[in-house]
Amino acid sequence: MTIAHIESVGPAVHHDPPEVVAQRQLLGVWLLIAGDAVIVGSLLFTYLYLRGLNTQKQWMPAGVHGASLVLSWGLVAVTALSALAVWSGEQSIRRGKKDAVSMALVAAVLALAASAIGVAQLAQIPHALNSTSGVRQIAGSYASSLLALDMSNLAHLVLLAFLGLAVAVRVGRGATSAQAWTHARFVRIFWVWVASAIGASAVVTTLFVNSPH
Amino acid sequence: MTTTMPTAPAPAQPAHRGSAGGGLMRRLNFGTGVLAGVALAAVAWLLSHSLLDSAGTFFQDQVATITFIGWVVGFLLGIGAFNGPINWFRGRDLTHDDELYLAGKDLGPRRYWKFCTDHKVVGVQYFVMTMIVLFAGGVLAMLIRIQLARPGDHFVNPQIYNAFIGMHGILMIVGLIVAVSGPFGNFIMPIMIGARDMAFPRLNALSFWLLVAAAVPLLAVFAVGGISDGWSTYAPLSVQDHVGMDAFAVGVTTFIISTTIAGVNMVTTFITMRTKGMKLDRVPIFTWGVTTSAALGLYAMPFFAVALTLLLSDRALGTSFYLSFGGGTDWLWENLFWLMGHPEVYVILLPAVGAVLEIATVFARKPLFGYNVVVGGMIGIVGLSTIVWAHHMFTTGWAPALNGPFMLTTELISIPTGVVFLALLGTIWQGRLWTRLPLLYVFGFVWNFIIGGVTGIYLSDVPVDNQMHGTMFVVAHFHYVFVGSVLFGALGAVAFWFPKMTGKYLDERMGRVAFWLVFAGVQVTFISMFISGLMGMQRRVSSYAHAMATTNFISTIGAFVIMAGMIIEAYTIVTSWRSGREAGRNPWRSKTLEWQVPTPVPLENFEVPPVVTSDPYGYGEAAPPLEAPAGHPDATPVTVGAAAKEELQS
Ligand SMILES: [Cu+2]
């Protein structure tokens, strides 16, 4: 490889400029979201595939009803509100406004509230005594697929609560500020992705309930 | 050559709070990781025993799953993997001193036992870990071949034999996924593109220690009953399997988290860390191999994580994803598994192909033949390999109407693969061949990959697959790919980059003995295995008909020859590392950047970032004159003296 010249520099600078680091971290965030999207996508595929097959008519065995729409759309609403709070918190941070800490706290609290709704969803997953295995288990593949989606949503929401609290703490201690706000942006991007994923799972589980077969 | 650390004052740093340069990290290492891992596993075991219903159907699997997760989390806590996120949460960003401490500055050999962020340390850690994992898998291969040396279950019972098969499979898959990308993707790639480290050094350390964390449940599978259904752990058998399956699922999922993080890191490094002038058509081809593999792994591996999580859920929570009596289906497992499983073949293959191409240019003293076409071929492989997965399911009855299309896509993928292969031949063609050890492995790769590749095209054909599916023919085919091609690429990479990583030559004479033994052993073992398969021998069986006794005995002899070669190879690596001949900075007179920096490579690789003005394959062309960096006559590793100029012009 030909190296035409070596840049002449003053003192060796072993840190890239902040904007370069920010671009790099932004790409990392998007790639992590891509990997996460494969996970969420596989769970939605699982739901739709098992519904389409309806093996041994056990998608929704007798006595199983569709999940509560109030809970699933309540979850979407609270998560969307929390995303709004994070977004407005990010704006406040970038403008150096004082309400940044409280907005981040609001977002974290809303994520926790959404997590509580997620727990309520899990509590409603129907169980039944399986006639073939003779074991009390989760009733059919509809309930199983819901459980997987609900657990995934819950795990994401707990992570969001951690991130929201972290932003609040970091702003409070000056680590994230109007001069260094990129981390707040990353948190907001991830937050919006999680809200979209939760929205997608609500859409799928609302539109497609009973098996066509 | 001596290494000089930067003496210039560091840029403005966050204010110090607490002890400088690492804080708590000073006390944490592999030992504290093991202690914390064992402790948390014990706590998890006790808690799950006292809190869960011990009369419940799923009790054992719940306890096993929670306990193994306890180990993984505890180990990571104990080695300091979570210190970064916790400090970030507390608003304590790293100071430059912290970063240097984490990178292992002034720690000496102790840094290899720590959560060390220097990509070169991580590369060496991966190198050692890969050898351990492959050795464990190799021992299991020998046990399998002892069993199959003659018919009749004369060595172990079928249940134990099943555990050998499954664990041989997963250990080799794990070992080969990291065999090239782990050591050389980490150690070499950043230097090749003129970077000071990976894009995310802490994630880099995390991906390595996740691999170590994963190895423990994987090896513990034997202690808790083994697994019975091969590394592909098809449902519903895997739902009913022993507690060993819980250990397997936790271990493999942990490994997948590791590869996903590594994938994010490698792709980001490749895209954002290239030095000035290192355009995308100037990067060494090896970095394309590593990056395309990493990107493909980032897409493919999460499918397996989901499949395994759902499996754990069926086993421990009573869901029915894979159990037909509860509305599930084994086709779900097969789809999720092969959505990962086929791309994974190329995740394993691409870095090895990149290494082989890199070696070929240096030892044929020629530019890479058709650089752009090779890059296009690699990207084509990545794209196509996401739409071929169901060729593993021709005989399962899933979507028979799709057999034709999947046959077509599978045959299509042989086009970009063939193009890359032809480029390798074109690079060697009429070169001034310097037949040192690394080039021997390139030749071995060429020979083996033809056999492994062409037999793969047979198997993509639906009627042939209906006949051959599940036979030893398939096993011989993918061993020609994995052992014959990937392992040869990896061993070639070892021979090639050993001088840069250790400062010593890999002993040429012993290395050649190992090469020829492994090469001959592969032919004997697997050609004979093709014949066993054509005779109708099923894979994964612990015994077989007497008619296949001869071919199986020959395969066993061949396998022991491979093992003998690998033991000599391991001995050569250890002795050369300790007391091999000094190699100097650039023993192969290569033009890529990693050979222009001193050996051992200084902590941040380049004192001053290099600026690149041409591709790295101008062998035989006169190099333009070099300028010494103004004011830094000897500070920079990429200089620049009469000797360096001569080398570059050769
Ligand atoms: Cu395949």
mmCIF file of N, CA, C and O in Angstrom, chain B residues 64-130:
data_model
loop_
_atom_site.group_PDB
_atom_site.id
_atom_site.type_symbol
_atom_site.label_atom_id
_atom_site.label_comp_id
_atom_site.label_asym_id
_atom_site.label_seq_id
_atom_site.Cartn_x
_atom_site.Cartn_y
_atom_site.Cartn_z
ATOM 1 N N ALA B 64 -32.942 -25.116 35.973
ATOM 2 C CA ALA B 64 -31.719 -25.158 35.160
ATOM 3 C C ALA B 64 -31.541 -23.860 34.380
ATOM 4 O O ALA B 64 -30.446 -23.277 34.360
ATOM 5 N N THR B 65 -32.624 -23.389 33.766
ATOM 6 C CA THR B 65 -32.517 -22.168 32.966
ATOM 7 C C THR B 65 -32.092 -20.987 33.829
ATOM 8 O O THR B 65 -31.156 -20.250 33.491
ATOM 9 N N ILE B 66 -32.763 -20.824 34.953
ATOM 10 C CA ILE B 66 -32.454 -19.682 35.824
ATOM 11 C C ILE B 66 -31.020 -19.783 36.338
ATOM 12 O O ILE B 66 -30.289 -18.792 36.398
ATOM 13 N N THR B 67 -30.591 -20.995 36.690
ATOM 14 C CA THR B 67 -29.244 -21.159 37.234
ATOM 15 C C THR B 67 -28.187 -20.798 36.189
ATOM 16 O O THR B 67 -27.229 -20.079 36.496
ATOM 17 N N PHE B 68 -28.376 -21.266 34.946
ATOM 18 C CA PHE B 68 -27.364 -20.968 33.931
ATOM 19 C C PHE B 68 -27.362 -19.488 33.565
ATOM 20 O O PHE B 68 -26.309 -18.901 33.313
ATOM 21 N N ILE B 69 -28.559 -18.870 33.552
ATOM 22 C CA ILE B 69 -28.591 -17.424 33.307
ATOM 23 C C ILE B 69 -27.868 -16.707 34.447
ATOM 24 O O ILE B 69 -27.137 -15.737 34.239
ATOM 25 N N GLY B 70 -28.053 -17.227 35.672
ATOM 26 C CA GLY B 70 -27.342 -16.661 36.821
ATOM 27 C C GLY B 70 -25.835 -16.692 36.610
ATOM 28 O O GLY B 70 -25.143 -15.710 36.892
ATOM 29 N N TRP B 71 -25.333 -17.810 36.103
ATOM 30 C CA TRP B 71 -23.895 -17.895 35.826
ATOM 31 C C TRP B 71 -23.450 -16.798 34.855
ATOM 32 O O TRP B 71 -22.479 -16.083 35.091
ATOM 33 N N VAL B 72 -24.201 -16.676 33.737
ATOM 34 C CA VAL B 72 -23.788 -15.736 32.691
ATOM 35 C C VAL B 72 -23.768 -14.310 33.238
ATOM 36 O O VAL B 72 -22.776 -13.578 33.096
ATOM 37 N N VAL B 73 -24.857 -13.924 33.919
ATOM 38 C CA VAL B 73 -24.939 -12.556 34.437
ATOM 39 C C VAL B 73 -23.863 -12.330 35.504
ATOM 40 O O VAL B 73 -23.181 -11.295 35.514
ATOM 41 N N GLY B 74 -23.699 -13.315 36.384
ATOM 42 C CA GLY B 74 -22.708 -13.172 37.446
ATOM 43 C C GLY B 74 -21.304 -13.045 36.898
ATOM 44 O O GLY B 74 -20.518 -12.190 37.338
ATOM 45 N N PHE B 75 -20.986 -13.862 35.910
ATOM 46 C CA PHE B 75 -19.649 -13.810 35.325
ATOM 47 C C PHE B 75 -19.384 -12.431 34.728
ATOM 48 O O PHE B 75 -18.320 -11.835 34.937
ATOM 49 N N LEU B 76 -20.385 -11.913 33.981
ATOM 50 C CA LEU B 76 -20.190 -10.611 33.340
ATOM 51 C C LEU B 76 -20.057 -9.506 34.384
ATOM 52 O O LEU B 76 -19.233 -8.597 34.258
ATOM 53 N N LEU B 77 -20.885 -9.600 35.453
ATOM 54 C CA LEU B 77 -20.765 -8.628 36.551
ATOM 55 C C LEU B 77 -19.370 -8.682 37.144
ATOM 56 O O LEU B 77 -18.726 -7.649 37.367
ATOM 57 N N GLY B 78 -18.906 -9.909 37.398
ATOM 58 C CA GLY B 78 -17.650 -10.094 38.117
ATOM 59 C C GLY B 78 -16.427 -9.676 37.328
ATOM 60 O O GLY B 78 -15.390 -9.354 37.897
ATOM 61 N N ILE B 79 -16.552 -9.701 35.996
ATOM 62 C CA ILE B 79 -15.378 -9.293 35.215
ATOM 63 C C ILE B 79 -15.443 -7.810 34.871
ATOM 64 O O ILE B 79 -14.493 -7.229 34.335
ATOM 65 N N GLY B 80 -16.577 -7.182 35.198
ATOM 66 C CA GLY B 80 -16.675 -5.732 35.016
ATOM 67 C C GLY B 80 -17.354 -5.321 33.727
ATOM 68 O O GLY B 80 -17.264 -4.162 33.324
ATOM 69 N N ALA B 81 -18.076 -6.250 33.093
ATOM 70 C CA ALA B 81 -18.711 -5.915 31.808
ATOM 71 C C ALA B 81 -19.811 -4.866 31.976
ATOM 72 O O ALA B 81 -20.127 -4.152 31.033
ATOM 73 N N PHE B 82 -20.404 -4.789 33.171
ATOM 74 C CA PHE B 82 -21.511 -3.850 33.356
ATOM 75 C C PHE B 82 -21.053 -2.517 33.945
ATOM 76 O O PHE B 82 -21.861 -1.615 34.128
ATOM 77 N N ASN B 83 -19.756 -2.407 34.250
ATOM 78 C CA ASN B 83 -19.283 -1.143 34.818
ATOM 79 C C ASN B 83 -19.508 0.028 33.871
ATOM 80 O O ASN B 83 -19.854 1.125 34.303
ATOM 81 N N GLY B 84 -19.316 -0.229 32.571
ATOM 82 C CA GLY B 84 -19.510 0.833 31.584
ATOM 83 C C GLY B 84 -20.925 1.390 31.617
ATOM 84 O O GLY B 84 -21.119 2.584 31.849
ATOM 85 N N PRO B 85 -21.943 0.527 31.401
ATOM 86 C CA PRO B 85 -23.323 1.026 31.455
ATOM 87 C C PRO B 85 -23.673 1.674 32.799
ATOM 88 O O PRO B 85 -24.380 2.685 32.837
ATOM 89 N N ILE B 86 -23.175 1.108 33.906
ATOM 90 C CA ILE B 86 -23.516 1.684 35.213
ATOM 91 C C ILE B 86 -22.909 3.077 35.350
ATOM 92 O O ILE B 86 -23.569 4.026 35.788
ATOM 93 N N ASN B 87 -21.653 3.204 34.946
ATOM 94 C CA ASN B 87 -21.020 4.520 35.012
ATOM 95 C C ASN B 87 -21.681 5.514 34.070
ATOM 96 O O ASN B 87 -21.810 6.692 34.385
ATOM 97 N N TRP B 88 -22.090 5.015 32.916
ATOM 98 C CA TRP B 88 -22.802 5.893 31.982
ATOM 99 C C TRP B 88 -24.096 6.382 32.623
ATOM 100 O O TRP B 88 -24.435 7.559 32.559
ATOM 101 N N PHE B 89 -24.799 5.462 33.278
ATOM 102 C CA PHE B 89 -26.034 5.812 33.982
ATOM 103 C C PHE B 89 -25.759 6.900 35.018
ATOM 104 O O PHE B 89 -26.537 7.836 35.180
ATOM 105 N N ARG B 90 -24.644 6.766 35.725
ATOM 106 C CA ARG B 90 -24.322 7.731 36.774
ATOM 107 C C ARG B 90 -23.734 9.027 36.220
ATOM 108 O O ARG B 90 -23.348 9.915 36.986
ATOM 109 N N GLY B 91 -23.638 9.132 34.892
ATOM 110 C CA GLY B 91 -23.082 10.343 34.309
ATOM 111 C C GLY B 91 -21.582 10.443 34.449
ATOM 112 O O GLY B 91 -21.016 11.530 34.387
ATOM 113 N N ARG B 92 -20.918 9.300 34.661
ATOM 114 C CA ARG B 92 -19.455 9.316 34.786
ATOM 115 C C ARG B 92 -18.840 8.767 33.519
ATOM 116 O O ARG B 92 -18.660 7.562 33.382
ATOM 117 N N ASP B 93 -18.528 9.625 32.578
ATOM 118 C CA ASP B 93 -17.929 9.148 31.343
ATOM 119 C C ASP B 93 -16.443 8.884 31.563
ATOM 120 O O ASP B 93 -15.833 9.418 32.493
ATOM 121 N N LEU B 94 -15.881 8.064 30.681
ATOM 122 C CA LEU B 94 -14.493 7.655 30.868
ATOM 123 C C LEU B 94 -13.537 8.819 30.640
ATOM 124 O O LEU B 94 -13.713 9.606 29.712
ATOM 125 N N THR B 95 -12.526 8.901 31.495
ATOM 126 C CA THR B 95 -11.433 9.830 31.221
ATOM 127 C C THR B 95 -10.452 9.130 30.298
ATOM 128 O O THR B 95 -10.523 7.927 30.080
ATOM 129 N N HIS B 96 -9.524 9.910 29.747
ATOM 130 C CA HIS B 96 -8.529 9.302 28.869
ATOM 131 C C HIS B 96 -7.708 8.277 29.644
ATOM 132 O O HIS B 96 -7.363 7.213 29.116
ATOM 133 N N ASP B 97 -7.410 8.564 30.907
ATOM 134 C CA ASP B 97 -6.667 7.603 31.728
ATOM 135 C C ASP B 97 -7.454 6.301 31.895
ATOM 136 O O ASP B 97 -6.885 5.215 31.829
ATOM 137 N N ASP B 98 -8.766 6.445 32.136
ATOM 138 C CA ASP B 98 -9.609 5.248 32.244
ATOM 139 C C ASP B 98 -9.494 4.410 30.982
ATOM 140 O O ASP B 98 -9.347 3.195 31.027
ATOM 141 N N GLU B 99 -9.586 5.100 29.835
ATOM 142 C CA GLU B 99 -9.556 4.379 28.564
ATOM 143 C C GLU B 99 -8.236 3.648 28.384
ATOM 144 O O GLU B 99 -8.203 2.504 27.949
ATOM 145 N N LEU B 100 -7.147 4.336 28.717
ATOM 146 C CA LEU B 100 -5.848 3.683 28.566
ATOM 147 C C LEU B 100 -5.727 2.503 29.519
ATOM 148 O O LEU B 100 -5.171 1.461 29.176
ATOM 149 N N TYR B 101 -6.277 2.665 30.736
ATOM 150 C CA TYR B 101 -6.230 1.542 31.670
ATOM 151 C C TYR B 101 -7.023 0.364 31.107
ATOM 152 O O TYR B 101 -6.546 -0.777 31.092
ATOM 153 N N LEU B 102 -8.241 0.651 30.614
ATOM 154 C CA LEU B 102 -9.070 -0.416 30.057
ATOM 155 C C LEU B 102 -8.379 -1.073 28.858
ATOM 156 O O LEU B 102 -8.548 -2.263 28.615
ATOM 157 N N ALA B 103 -7.608 -0.295 28.121
ATOM 158 C CA ALA B 103 -6.908 -0.859 26.968
ATOM 159 C C ALA B 103 -5.686 -1.659 27.391
ATOM 160 O O ALA B 103 -5.003 -2.228 26.551
ATOM 161 N N GLY B 104 -5.404 -1.685 28.688
ATOM 162 C CA GLY B 104 -4.345 -2.556 29.188
ATOM 163 C C GLY B 104 -2.985 -1.895 29.292
ATOM 164 O O GLY B 104 -1.970 -2.577 29.395
ATOM 165 N N LYS B 105 -2.945 -0.551 29.289
ATOM 166 C CA LYS B 105 -1.653 0.133 29.364
ATOM 167 C C LYS B 105 -0.930 -0.228 30.661
ATOM 168 O O LYS B 105 -1.517 -0.186 31.735
ATOM 169 N N ASP B 106 0.324 -0.603 30.524
ATOM 170 C CA ASP B 106 1.207 -0.924 31.657
ATOM 171 C C ASP B 106 0.722 -2.116 32.473
ATOM 172 O O ASP B 106 1.170 -2.316 33.593
ATOM 173 N N LEU B 107 -0.207 -2.887 31.966
ATOM 174 C CA LEU B 107 -0.691 -4.037 32.742
ATOM 175 C C LEU B 107 0.089 -5.307 32.445
ATOM 176 O O LEU B 107 -0.017 -6.283 33.167
ATOM 177 N N GLY B 108 0.866 -5.289 31.354
ATOM 178 C CA GLY B 108 1.618 -6.492 31.005
ATOM 179 C C GLY B 108 0.689 -7.647 30.685
ATOM 180 O O GLY B 108 -0.452 -7.446 30.256
ATOM 181 N N PRO B 109 1.160 -8.870 30.908
ATOM 182 C CA PRO B 109 0.364 -10.053 30.533
ATOM 183 C C PRO B 109 -0.954 -10.147 31.306
ATOM 184 O O PRO B 109 -1.868 -10.848 30.872
ATOM 185 N N ARG B 110 -1.076 -9.422 32.432
ATOM 186 C CA ARG B 110 -2.325 -9.495 33.202
ATOM 187 C C ARG B 110 -3.520 -9.067 32.374
ATOM 188 O O ARG B 110 -4.655 -9.461 32.635
ATOM 189 N N ARG B 111 -3.260 -8.196 31.361
ATOM 190 C CA ARG B 111 -4.398 -7.657 30.612
ATOM 191 C C ARG B 111 -5.153 -8.738 29.846
ATOM 192 O O ARG B 111 -6.314 -8.576 29.523
ATOM 193 N N TYR B 112 -4.496 -9.854 29.559
ATOM 194 C CA TYR B 112 -5.192 -10.921 28.835
ATOM 195 C C TYR B 112 -6.262 -11.591 29.703
ATOM 196 O O TYR B 112 -7.084 -12.340 29.199
ATOM 197 N N TRP B 113 -6.228 -11.368 30.994
ATOM 198 C CA TRP B 113 -7.207 -11.958 31.902
ATOM 199 C C TRP B 113 -8.260 -10.944 32.326
ATOM 200 O O TRP B 113 -9.031 -11.199 33.231
ATOM 201 N N LYS B 114 -8.248 -9.803 31.673
ATOM 202 C CA LYS B 114 -9.164 -8.754 32.106
ATOM 203 C C LYS B 114 -10.107 -8.331 30.978
ATOM 204 O O LYS B 114 -9.951 -8.748 29.831
ATOM 205 N N PHE B 115 -11.081 -7.513 31.350
ATOM 206 C CA PHE B 115 -12.015 -6.915 30.395
ATOM 207 C C PHE B 115 -11.245 -5.835 29.648
ATOM 208 O O PHE B 115 -11.373 -4.649 29.930
ATOM 209 N N CYS B 116 -10.411 -6.272 28.711
ATOM 210 C CA CYS B 116 -9.458 -5.362 28.074
ATOM 211 C C CYS B 116 -9.992 -4.916 26.725
ATOM 212 O O CYS B 116 -10.459 -5.723 25.927
ATOM 213 N N THR B 117 -9.911 -3.608 26.449
ATOM 214 C CA THR B 117 -10.559 -3.073 25.254
ATOM 215 C C THR B 117 -9.632 -2.970 24.052
ATOM 216 O O THR B 117 -10.098 -2.646 22.970
ATOM 217 N N ASP B 118 -8.340 -3.228 24.228
ATOM 218 C CA ASP B 118 -7.427 -3.127 23.092
ATOM 219 C C ASP B 118 -7.752 -4.242 22.092
ATOM 220 O O ASP B 118 -7.737 -5.422 22.440
ATOM 221 N N HIS B 119 -8.008 -3.858 20.850
ATOM 222 C CA HIS B 119 -8.445 -4.868 19.866
ATOM 223 C C HIS B 119 -7.402 -5.953 19.670
ATOM 224 O O HIS B 119 -7.739 -7.083 19.317
ATOM 225 N N LYS B 120 -6.138 -5.625 19.910
ATOM 226 C CA LYS B 120 -5.102 -6.643 19.699
ATOM 227 C C LYS B 120 -5.135 -7.680 20.819
ATOM 228 O O LYS B 120 -4.934 -8.872 20.579
ATOM 229 N N VAL B 121 -5.412 -7.203 22.046
ATOM 230 C CA VAL B 121 -5.570 -8.149 23.156
ATOM 231 C C VAL B 121 -6.784 -9.033 22.901
ATOM 232 O O VAL B 121 -6.726 -10.257 23.053
ATOM 233 N N VAL B 122 -7.892 -8.408 22.465
ATOM 234 C CA VAL B 122 -9.098 -9.191 22.192
ATOM 235 C C VAL B 122 -8.818 -10.220 21.101
ATOM 236 O O VAL B 122 -9.259 -11.375 21.184
ATOM 237 N N GLY B 123 -8.041 -9.829 20.092
ATOM 238 C CA GLY B 123 -7.699 -10.761 19.025
ATOM 239 C C GLY B 123 -6.939 -11.972 19.556
ATOM 240 O O GLY B 123 -7.243 -13.120 19.207
ATOM 241 N N VAL B 124 -5.964 -11.721 20.423
ATOM 242 C CA VAL B 124 -5.190 -12.832 20.988
ATOM 243 C C VAL B 124 -6.082 -13.691 21.882
ATOM 244 O O VAL B 124 -6.007 -14.932 21.869
ATOM 245 N N GLN B 125 -6.950 -13.037 22.666
ATOM 246 C CA GLN B 125 -7.881 -13.796 23.511
ATOM 247 C C GLN B 125 -8.753 -14.714 22.662
ATOM 248 O O GLN B 125 -8.940 -15.897 22.972
ATOM 249 N N TYR B 126 -9.289 -14.170 21.559
ATOM 250 C CA TYR B 126 -10.104 -14.990 20.667
ATOM 251 C C TYR B 126 -9.294 -16.141 20.088
ATOM 252 O O TYR B 126 -9.794 -17.257 19.918
ATOM 253 N N PHE B 127 -8.033 -15.865 19.765
ATOM 254 C CA PHE B 127 -7.170 -16.884 19.169
ATOM 255 C C PHE B 127 -7.058 -18.082 20.118
ATOM 256 O O PHE B 127 -7.276 -19.237 19.729
ATOM 257 N N VAL B 128 -6.753 -17.794 21.372
ATOM 258 C CA VAL B 128 -6.589 -18.879 22.347
ATOM 259 C C VAL B 128 -7.923 -19.596 22.578
ATOM 260 O O VAL B 128 -8.004 -20.826 22.590
ATOM 261 N N MET B 129 -8.986 -18.790 22.716
ATOM 262 C CA MET B 129 -10.302 -19.374 22.991
ATOM 263 C C MET B 129 -10.752 -20.263 21.826
ATOM 264 O O MET B 129 -11.313 -21.348 22.027
ATOM 265 N N THR B 130 -10.491 -19.804 20.593
ATOM 266 C CA THR B 130 -10.860 -20.599 19.418
ATOM 267 C C THR B 130 -10.157 -21.948 19.457
ATOM 268 O O THR B 130 -10.757 -22.992 19.186
#
